[in-house]
XYZ file of N, CA, C and O in Angstrom:
608
model
N 172.318 290.645 -69.987
C 171.539 289.555 -69.548
C 170.062 289.923 -69.569
O 169.262 289.089 -69.952
N 169.719 291.161 -69.112
C 168.347 291.638 -69.210
C 168.215 292.474 -70.448
O 169.143 293.179 -70.837
N 167.060 292.414 -71.066
C 166.887 293.283 -72.233
C 166.892 294.742 -71.801
O 166.765 295.080 -70.631
N 166.986 295.544 -72.738
C 167.099 296.965 -72.487
C 165.819 297.564 -71.932
O 165.817 298.682 -71.452
N 164.792 296.866 -71.978
C 163.504 297.399 -71.505
C 163.557 297.524 -69.988
O 163.980 296.615 -69.294
N 163.100 298.611 -69.458
C 163.257 298.908 -68.051
C 162.278 298.153 -67.150
O 162.502 298.036 -65.957
N 161.190 297.581 -67.670
C 160.199 296.896 -66.838
C 160.705 295.555 -66.364
O 160.195 295.013 -65.396
N 161.700 295.013 -67.043
C 162.180 293.693 -66.670
C 163.356 293.735 -65.713
O 163.868 292.706 -65.324
N 163.835 294.882 -65.385
C 164.960 294.957 -64.473
C 164.443 294.884 -63.042
O 163.529 295.615 -62.664
N 165.068 294.042 -62.169
C 164.548 293.886 -60.827
C 164.706 295.123 -59.957
O 163.869 295.393 -59.117
N 165.688 295.855 -60.112
C 165.881 297.015 -59.259
C 164.879 298.104 -59.568
O 164.524 298.886 -58.707
N 164.419 298.160 -60.761
C 163.539 299.240 -61.159
C 162.068 298.830 -61.157
O 161.211 299.641 -61.448
N 161.766 297.607 -60.839
C 160.385 297.122 -60.912
C 159.608 297.666 -59.714
O 160.067 297.592 -58.583
N 158.400 298.170 -59.956
C 157.559 298.686 -58.893
C 156.617 297.590 -58.412
O 155.970 296.923 -59.216
N 156.537 297.387 -57.088
C 155.705 296.346 -56.513
C 154.497 297.019 -55.885
O 154.626 297.918 -55.057
N 153.305 296.563 -56.301
C 152.070 297.090 -55.736
C 151.366 295.958 -55.024
O 151.120 294.902 -55.602
N 151.032 296.131 -53.747
C 150.350 295.117 -52.955
C 148.918 295.580 -52.776
O 148.662 296.693 -52.334
N 147.994 294.714 -53.085
C 146.573 295.011 -52.915
C 146.034 294.171 -51.756
O 146.166 292.960 -51.752
N 145.431 294.791 -50.796
C 144.811 294.106 -49.670
C 143.307 294.050 -49.931
O 142.707 295.072 -50.245
N 142.689 292.865 -49.812
C 141.242 292.801 -50.033
C 140.504 293.508 -48.902
O 140.910 293.478 -47.744
N 139.426 294.146 -49.253
C 138.601 294.836 -48.275
C 137.446 293.913 -47.894
O 136.675 293.501 -48.765
N 137.344 293.574 -46.611
C 136.243 292.676 -46.240
C 134.899 293.383 -46.363
O 134.783 294.570 -46.057
N 133.920 292.643 -46.824
C 132.568 293.179 -46.968
C 131.784 292.751 -45.739
O 131.667 291.568 -45.441
N 131.291 293.708 -45.051
C 130.509 293.400 -43.855
C 129.038 293.616 -44.168
O 128.655 294.618 -44.760
N 128.256 292.646 -43.758
C 126.814 292.739 -43.946
C 126.187 293.132 -42.629
O 126.595 292.640 -41.581
N 125.192 293.958 -42.671
C 124.533 294.292 -41.411
C 123.791 293.068 -40.891
O 123.288 292.256 -41.662
N 123.738 292.886 -39.576
C 123.039 291.717 -39.036
C 121.551 291.789 -39.361
O 120.931 292.845 -39.292
N 121.018 290.629 -39.732
C 119.599 290.580 -40.075
C 118.855 289.828 -38.981
O 119.352 288.859 -38.424
N 117.686 290.303 -38.685
C 116.845 289.656 -37.687
C 116.085 288.519 -38.367
O 115.768 288.594 -39.554
N 115.796 287.441 -37.647
C 115.019 286.373 -38.262
C 113.620 286.870 -38.609
O 113.002 287.613 -37.860
N 113.173 286.458 -39.755
C 111.865 286.904 -40.231
C 110.782 285.979 -39.694
O 110.925 284.770 -39.697
N 109.726 286.577 -39.231
C 108.581 285.806 -38.765
C 107.607 285.653 -39.916
O 107.395 286.581 -40.689
N 107.034 284.494 -40.013
C 106.061 284.266 -41.076
C 104.792 285.040 -40.775
O 104.273 284.998 -39.660
N 104.324 285.731 -41.767
C 103.108 286.524 -41.614
C 102.058 285.932 -42.539
O 102.322 285.669 -43.710
N 100.895 285.702 -41.977
C 99.802 285.176 -42.790
C 99.410 286.231 -43.818
O 99.418 287.424 -43.522
N 99.078 285.823 -45.023
C 98.663 286.814 -46.026
C 97.421 287.571 -45.544
O 96.478 286.989 -45.048
N 97.474 288.851 -45.706
C 96.326 289.671 -45.331
C 96.356 290.108 -43.893
O 95.572 290.951 -43.473
N 97.250 289.582 -43.069
C 97.324 289.968 -41.663
C 98.556 290.813 -41.452
O 99.642 290.474 -41.870
N 98.401 291.953 -40.821
C 99.520 292.838 -40.535
C 99.851 292.692 -39.058
O 98.976 292.835 -38.209
N 101.122 292.356 -38.745
C 101.454 292.195 -37.337
C 101.398 293.536 -36.598
O 101.585 294.593 -37.184
N 101.159 293.460 -35.327
C 101.063 294.681 -34.536
C 102.453 295.196 -34.205
O 103.415 294.449 -34.135
N 102.550 296.524 -34.018
C 103.815 297.173 -33.705
C 103.864 297.392 -32.202
O 102.901 297.858 -31.591
N 105.006 297.029 -31.606
C 105.163 297.180 -30.166
C 106.325 298.118 -29.895
O 107.311 298.142 -30.625
N 106.205 298.934 -28.849
C 107.273 299.846 -28.444
C 107.655 299.532 -27.016
O 106.790 299.311 -26.164
N 108.964 299.532 -26.762
C 109.473 299.238 -25.431
C 110.345 300.416 -25.018
O 111.188 300.877 -25.778
N 110.165 300.896 -23.798
C 111.001 301.970 -23.260
C 112.061 301.314 -22.382
O 111.748 300.628 -21.410
N 113.314 301.512 -22.749
C 114.426 300.949 -21.999
C 114.686 301.788 -20.761
O 114.279 302.956 -20.674
N 115.398 301.241 -19.753
C 115.641 302.007 -18.520
C 116.422 303.305 -18.738
O 116.278 304.253 -17.981
N 117.240 303.359 -19.799
C 118.003 304.593 -20.030
C 117.217 305.632 -20.815
O 117.724 306.685 -21.167
N 115.943 305.343 -21.145
C 115.089 306.313 -21.805
C 114.928 306.097 -23.298
O 114.104 306.745 -23.932
N 115.711 305.195 -23.879
C 115.562 304.953 -25.316
C 114.292 304.160 -25.562
O 113.864 303.356 -24.741
N 113.695 304.381 -26.723
C 112.477 303.685 -27.115
C 112.823 302.785 -28.286
O 113.370 303.237 -29.292
N 112.499 301.498 -28.142
C 112.724 300.532 -29.218
C 111.356 300.134 -29.738
O 110.478 299.707 -28.983
N 111.177 300.285 -31.037
C 109.900 299.963 -31.667
C 110.141 298.842 -32.661
O 111.108 298.846 -33.414
N 109.234 297.871 -32.665
C 109.354 296.773 -33.608
C 108.077 295.966 -33.653
O 107.101 296.257 -32.967
N 108.088 294.999 -34.498
C 106.925 294.129 -34.631
C 106.921 293.115 -33.490
O 107.950 292.597 -33.090
N 105.767 292.836 -32.979
C 105.621 291.815 -31.949
C 105.699 290.443 -32.612
O 105.042 290.200 -33.622
N 106.520 289.605 -32.055
C 106.681 288.260 -32.614
C 105.884 287.310 -31.742
O 106.129 287.192 -30.538
N 104.937 286.686 -32.344
C 104.146 285.707 -31.599
C 104.917 284.393 -31.552
O 105.725 284.089 -32.422
N 104.670 283.637 -30.507
C 105.374 282.358 -30.381
C 104.917 281.419 -31.500
O 103.772 281.458 -31.939
N 105.838 280.604 -31.922
C 105.532 279.692 -33.028
C 104.531 278.649 -32.555
O 104.729 278.002 -31.531
N 103.461 278.504 -33.274
C 102.439 277.515 -32.958
C 102.826 276.200 -33.619
O 103.127 276.163 -34.805
N 102.841 275.119 -32.871
C 103.158 273.828 -33.508
C 102.039 273.431 -34.465
O 100.878 273.773 -34.265
N 102.452 272.720 -35.485
C 101.452 272.268 -36.447
C 100.561 271.223 -35.779
O 101.027 270.418 -34.973
N 99.279 271.268 -36.109
C 98.385 270.293 -35.467
C 98.772 268.869 -35.862
O 99.133 268.600 -37.003
N 98.732 267.994 -34.865
C 99.072 266.592 -35.111
C 97.930 265.905 -35.852
O 96.765 266.287 -35.723
N 98.302 264.898 -36.592
C 97.275 264.117 -37.283
C 96.427 263.400 -36.234
O 96.907 262.998 -35.182
N 95.173 263.277 -36.522
C 94.260 262.634 -35.573
C 94.669 261.177 -35.380
O 94.884 260.444 -36.341
N 94.818 260.793 -34.113
C 95.197 259.408 -33.817
C 93.958 258.530 -33.878
O 92.876 258.956 -33.501
N 94.120 257.320 -34.340
C 92.970 256.411 -34.304
C 92.624 256.094 -32.854
O 93.475 256.184 -31.973
N 91.378 255.724 -32.588
C 90.985 255.461 -31.200
C 91.727 254.281 -30.575
O 91.868 254.211 -29.379
N 92.234 253.358 -31.378
C 92.957 252.197 -30.866
C 94.314 252.157 -31.563
O 94.397 252.295 -32.772
N 95.363 251.977 -30.795
C 96.696 251.965 -31.389
C 96.952 250.636 -32.111
O 96.321 249.622 -31.836
N 97.912 250.679 -33.004
C 98.246 249.463 -33.766
C 98.822 248.392 -32.856
O 98.605 247.208 -33.059
N 99.587 248.818 -31.848
C 100.172 247.834 -30.929
C 99.082 247.071 -30.194
O 99.170 245.850 -30.024
N 98.028 247.783 -29.781
C 96.932 247.105 -29.077
C 96.224 246.120 -29.992
O 95.850 245.013 -29.587
N 96.060 246.496 -31.255
C 95.411 245.590 -32.214
C 96.278 244.353 -32.421
O 95.775 243.227 -32.450
N 97.597 244.544 -32.526
C 98.490 243.404 -32.734
C 98.484 242.466 -31.523
O 98.488 241.252 -31.681
N 98.458 243.042 -30.325
C 98.416 242.208 -29.123
C 97.105 241.421 -29.076
O 97.088 240.228 -28.755
N 96.001 242.081 -29.421
C 94.703 241.395 -29.398
C 94.668 240.259 -30.428
O 94.200 239.152 -30.141
N 95.184 240.527 -31.618
C 95.198 239.469 -32.640
C 96.104 238.317 -32.224
O 95.795 237.147 -32.466
N 97.228 238.646 -31.580
C 98.102 237.581 -31.085
C 97.410 236.742 -30.023
O 97.554 235.526 -29.983
N 96.628 237.390 -29.160
C 95.885 236.655 -28.137
C 94.844 235.740 -28.736
O 94.666 234.596 -28.299
N 94.152 236.233 -29.773
C 93.138 235.395 -30.438
C 93.809 234.188 -31.092
O 93.325 233.054 -30.989
N 94.944 234.422 -31.736
C 95.670 233.308 -32.354
C 96.150 232.304 -31.329
O 96.072 231.092 -31.532
N 96.641 232.816 -30.189
C 97.100 231.920 -29.118
C 95.942 231.091 -28.572
O 96.093 229.889 -28.338
N 94.778 231.709 -28.383
C 93.620 230.956 -27.902
C 93.192 229.893 -28.908
O 92.792 228.794 -28.529
N 93.266 230.237 -30.199
C 92.903 229.245 -31.219
C 93.855 228.051 -31.175
O 93.428 226.896 -31.266
N 95.140 228.338 -31.013
C 96.122 227.251 -30.945
C 95.892 226.422 -29.689
O 95.940 225.192 -29.720
N 95.622 227.097 -28.553
C 95.387 226.351 -27.307
C 94.143 225.476 -27.418
O 94.134 224.347 -26.927
N 93.101 226.001 -28.062
C 91.903 225.188 -28.260
C 92.196 223.967 -29.106
O 91.733 222.861 -28.807
N 92.980 224.164 -30.166
C 93.362 223.024 -31.000
C 94.197 222.018 -30.245
O 94.019 220.806 -30.387
N 95.115 222.505 -29.417
C 95.926 221.586 -28.622
C 95.074 220.839 -27.595
O 95.310 219.661 -27.329
N 94.075 221.533 -27.018
C 93.184 220.866 -26.070
C 92.396 219.755 -26.762
O 92.264 218.649 -26.233
N 91.912 220.041 -27.974
C 91.193 218.995 -28.717
C 92.120 217.842 -29.074
O 91.721 216.675 -29.023
N 93.369 218.183 -29.431
C 94.323 217.135 -29.792
C 94.626 216.249 -28.589
O 94.642 215.015 -28.709
N 94.838 216.842 -27.420
C 95.121 216.026 -26.237
C 93.897 215.207 -25.830
O 94.037 214.070 -25.380
N 92.711 215.781 -25.995
C 91.491 215.009 -25.699
C 91.370 213.820 -26.649
O 91.006 212.715 -26.241
N 91.690 214.040 -27.916
C 91.634 212.958 -28.894
C 92.639 211.864 -28.546
O 92.327 210.666 -28.613
N 93.852 212.266 -28.146
C 94.872 211.273 -27.800
C 94.449 210.483 -26.568
O 94.619 209.255 -26.509
N 93.854 211.155 -25.567
C 93.392 210.464 -24.363
C 92.270 209.480 -24.705
O 92.250 208.342 -24.206
N 91.336 209.888 -25.576
C 90.243 208.983 -25.962
C 90.779 207.789 -26.751
O 90.326 206.649 -26.559
N 91.740 208.030 -27.628
C 92.327 206.939 -28.408
C 93.061 205.957 -27.495
O 92.951 204.731 -27.667
N 93.757 206.481 -26.493
C 94.450 205.613 -25.538
C 93.456 204.752 -24.751
O 93.671 203.546 -24.564
N 92.358 205.361 -24.306
C 91.336 204.605 -23.570
C 90.713 203.532 -24.462
O 90.466 202.397 -24.014
N 90.479 203.847 -25.723
C 89.892 202.883 -26.655
C 90.829 201.692 -26.867
O 90.403 200.533 -26.843
N 92.109 201.969 -27.059
C 93.080 200.882 -27.262
C 93.184 200.028 -25.992
O 93.263 198.789 -26.067
N 93.147 200.661 -24.813
C 93.183 199.899 -23.555
C 91.971 198.981 -23.432
O 92.095 197.810 -23.020
N 90.802 199.470 -23.812
C 89.593 198.634 -23.757
C 89.673 197.480 -24.742
O 89.236 196.361 -24.441
N 90.243 197.720 -25.927
C 90.394 196.631 -26.893
C 91.340 195.550 -26.357
O 91.076 194.352 -26.515
N 92.435 195.971 -25.732
C 93.375 194.996 -25.171
C 92.711 194.200 -24.045
O 92.855 192.968 -23.965
N 91.954 194.898 -23.193
C 91.257 194.202 -22.105
C 90.223 193.219 -22.657
O 90.111 192.071 -22.175
N 89.472 193.620 -23.661
C 88.477 192.741 -24.282
C 89.147 191.510 -24.900
O 88.657 190.379 -24.755
N 90.280 191.702 -25.578
C 90.993 190.575 -26.176
C 91.492 189.624 -25.095
O 91.421 188.393 -25.252
N 91.967 190.171 -23.948
C 92.446 189.310 -22.863
C 91.300 188.505 -22.264
O 91.459 187.307 -21.962
N 90.136 189.127 -22.103
C 88.984 188.406 -21.543
C 88.522 187.309 -22.494
O 88.263 186.166 -22.087
N 88.436 187.625 -23.783
C 87.979 186.616 -24.754
C 88.983 185.465 -24.849
O 88.615 184.289 -24.837
N 90.271 185.810 -24.946
C 91.291 184.780 -25.059
C 91.358 183.942 -23.783
O 91.475 182.701 -23.834
N 91.256 184.602 -22.620
C 91.258 183.856 -21.355
C 90.037 182.952 -21.239
O 90.129 181.824 -20.745
N 88.881 183.409 -21.702
C 87.677 182.567 -21.706
C 87.832 181.372 -22.616
O 87.403 180.261 -22.290
N 88.419 181.568 -23.739
C 88.631 180.457 -24.685
C 89.554 179.418 -24.072
O 89.330 178.223 -24.189
N 90.616 179.901 -23.399
C 91.528 178.967 -22.745
C 90.802 178.227 -21.621
O 90.962 177.013 -21.448
N 89.977 178.927 -20.865
C 89.232 178.275 -19.770
C 88.283 177.228 -20.309
O 88.115 176.149 -19.724
N 87.645 177.505 -21.419
C 86.737 176.510 -22.028
C 87.536 175.306 -22.491
O 87.086 174.151 -22.365
N 88.694 175.523 -23.030
C 89.515 174.405 -23.488
C 89.959 173.530 -22.311
O 90.010 172.314 -22.414
N 90.299 174.159 -21.206
C 90.782 173.383 -20.064
C 89.632 172.739 -19.307
O 89.642 171.561 -19.009
N 88.623 173.524 -18.975
C 87.523 173.016 -18.153
C 86.272 172.788 -18.991
O 85.173 173.062 -18.549
N 86.415 172.286 -20.146
C 85.284 172.092 -21.036
C 84.229 171.158 -20.460
O 84.544 170.161 -19.830
N 82.977 171.445 -20.623
C 81.874 170.660 -20.070
C 81.438 169.561 -21.019
O 80.599 168.744 -20.694
N 81.995 169.473 -22.145
C 81.516 168.501 -23.135
C 82.282 167.191 -23.039
O 83.060 166.852 -23.922
N 82.073 166.399 -21.991
C 82.625 165.048 -21.861
C 84.127 164.992 -21.892
O 84.812 165.977 -22.066
N 84.622 163.774 -21.723
C 86.056 163.570 -21.718
C 86.472 163.087 -23.088
O 85.914 162.170 -23.657
N 87.477 163.663 -23.554
C 87.982 163.224 -24.847
C 89.129 162.260 -24.678
O 89.752 161.860 -25.640
N 89.442 161.916 -23.476
C 90.540 160.983 -23.206
C 91.367 161.501 -22.061
O 91.105 162.555 -21.511
N 92.311 160.713 -21.626
C 93.191 161.141 -20.560
C 92.974 160.323 -19.304
O 92.195 159.388 -19.261
N 93.651 160.583 -18.244
C 93.587 159.853 -16.990
C 92.692 160.580 -16.001
O 92.693 161.798 -15.942
N 91.995 159.801 -15.208
C 91.155 160.361 -14.163
C 91.783 160.012 -12.833
O 92.107 158.859 -12.583
N 91.942 160.990 -11.982
C 92.507 160.777 -10.663
C 91.446 161.081 -9.632
O 90.810 162.115 -9.697
N 91.297 160.140 -8.664
C 90.387 160.361 -7.555
C 91.236 160.689 -6.352
O 92.085 159.905 -5.952
N 90.968 161.845 -5.780
C 91.743 162.257 -4.633
C 90.903 162.016 -3.400
O 89.760 162.457 -3.321
N 91.445 161.227 -2.436
C 90.740 160.996 -1.199
C 91.565 161.519 -0.053
O 92.737 161.860 -0.221
N 90.959 161.542 1.057
C 91.604 162.109 2.208
C 92.743 161.186 2.618
O 92.570 160.007 2.831
N 93.905 161.795 2.719
C 95.078 161.014 3.091
C 95.441 161.338 4.523
O 95.216 162.429 5.011
N 96.011 160.360 5.174
C 96.418 160.534 6.565
C 97.933 160.373 6.602
O 98.467 159.380 6.112
N 98.567 161.331 7.208
C 100.025 161.263 7.326
C 100.327 161.144 8.815
O 99.965 162.015 9.603
N 100.973 159.994 9.183
C 101.360 159.786 10.571
C 102.845 159.492 10.595
O 103.310 158.593 9.920
N 103.530 160.177 11.401
C 104.964 159.985 11.602
C 105.727 159.782 10.320
O 106.382 158.790 10.116
N 105.570 160.710 9.464
C 106.275 160.749 8.198
C 105.942 159.567 7.299
O 106.752 159.210 6.440
N 104.827 158.911 7.520
C 104.413 157.822 6.619
C 103.094 158.186 6.032
O 102.188 158.648 6.709
N 102.928 157.934 4.732
C 101.680 158.233 4.038
C 100.801 157.015 4.058
O 101.201 155.919 3.618
N 99.608 157.123 4.576
C 98.649 156.026 4.579
C 97.473 156.457 3.748
O 96.691 157.287 4.148
N 97.326 155.906 2.595
C 96.274 156.367 1.749
C 95.271 155.392 1.358
O 95.074 154.278 1.513
């Protein structure tokens, strides 16, 4: 069943197991940025047990300078412009209401004038001073009423 070659026989096959070797890296300290041309100072610290640790002094990170802010913020400018727009609208509305009030007063005066003229014309027609054009004339004299009887 197996060929005569000895490498293919299971009983005679040699098994070699290889275990990977982990690679350990030494821990690295974070590097501090050094300005070109500037050499950081070396500091030494004596520990309580007598050991001396020497290394570079790490200065605290300086925040980058902020961009110069304008003297007035954009929000303040927007609020001011909104206020100016609101005042302009209120002024326009005040003029509009004044115009409507004046127009109402003008129309009221026209109606009153028409009533006076028309009423005067009617009065002239009724009580006209220019003679009689016809009709009946009634003379009213003092009447005496005694015991429900009219004596005139």
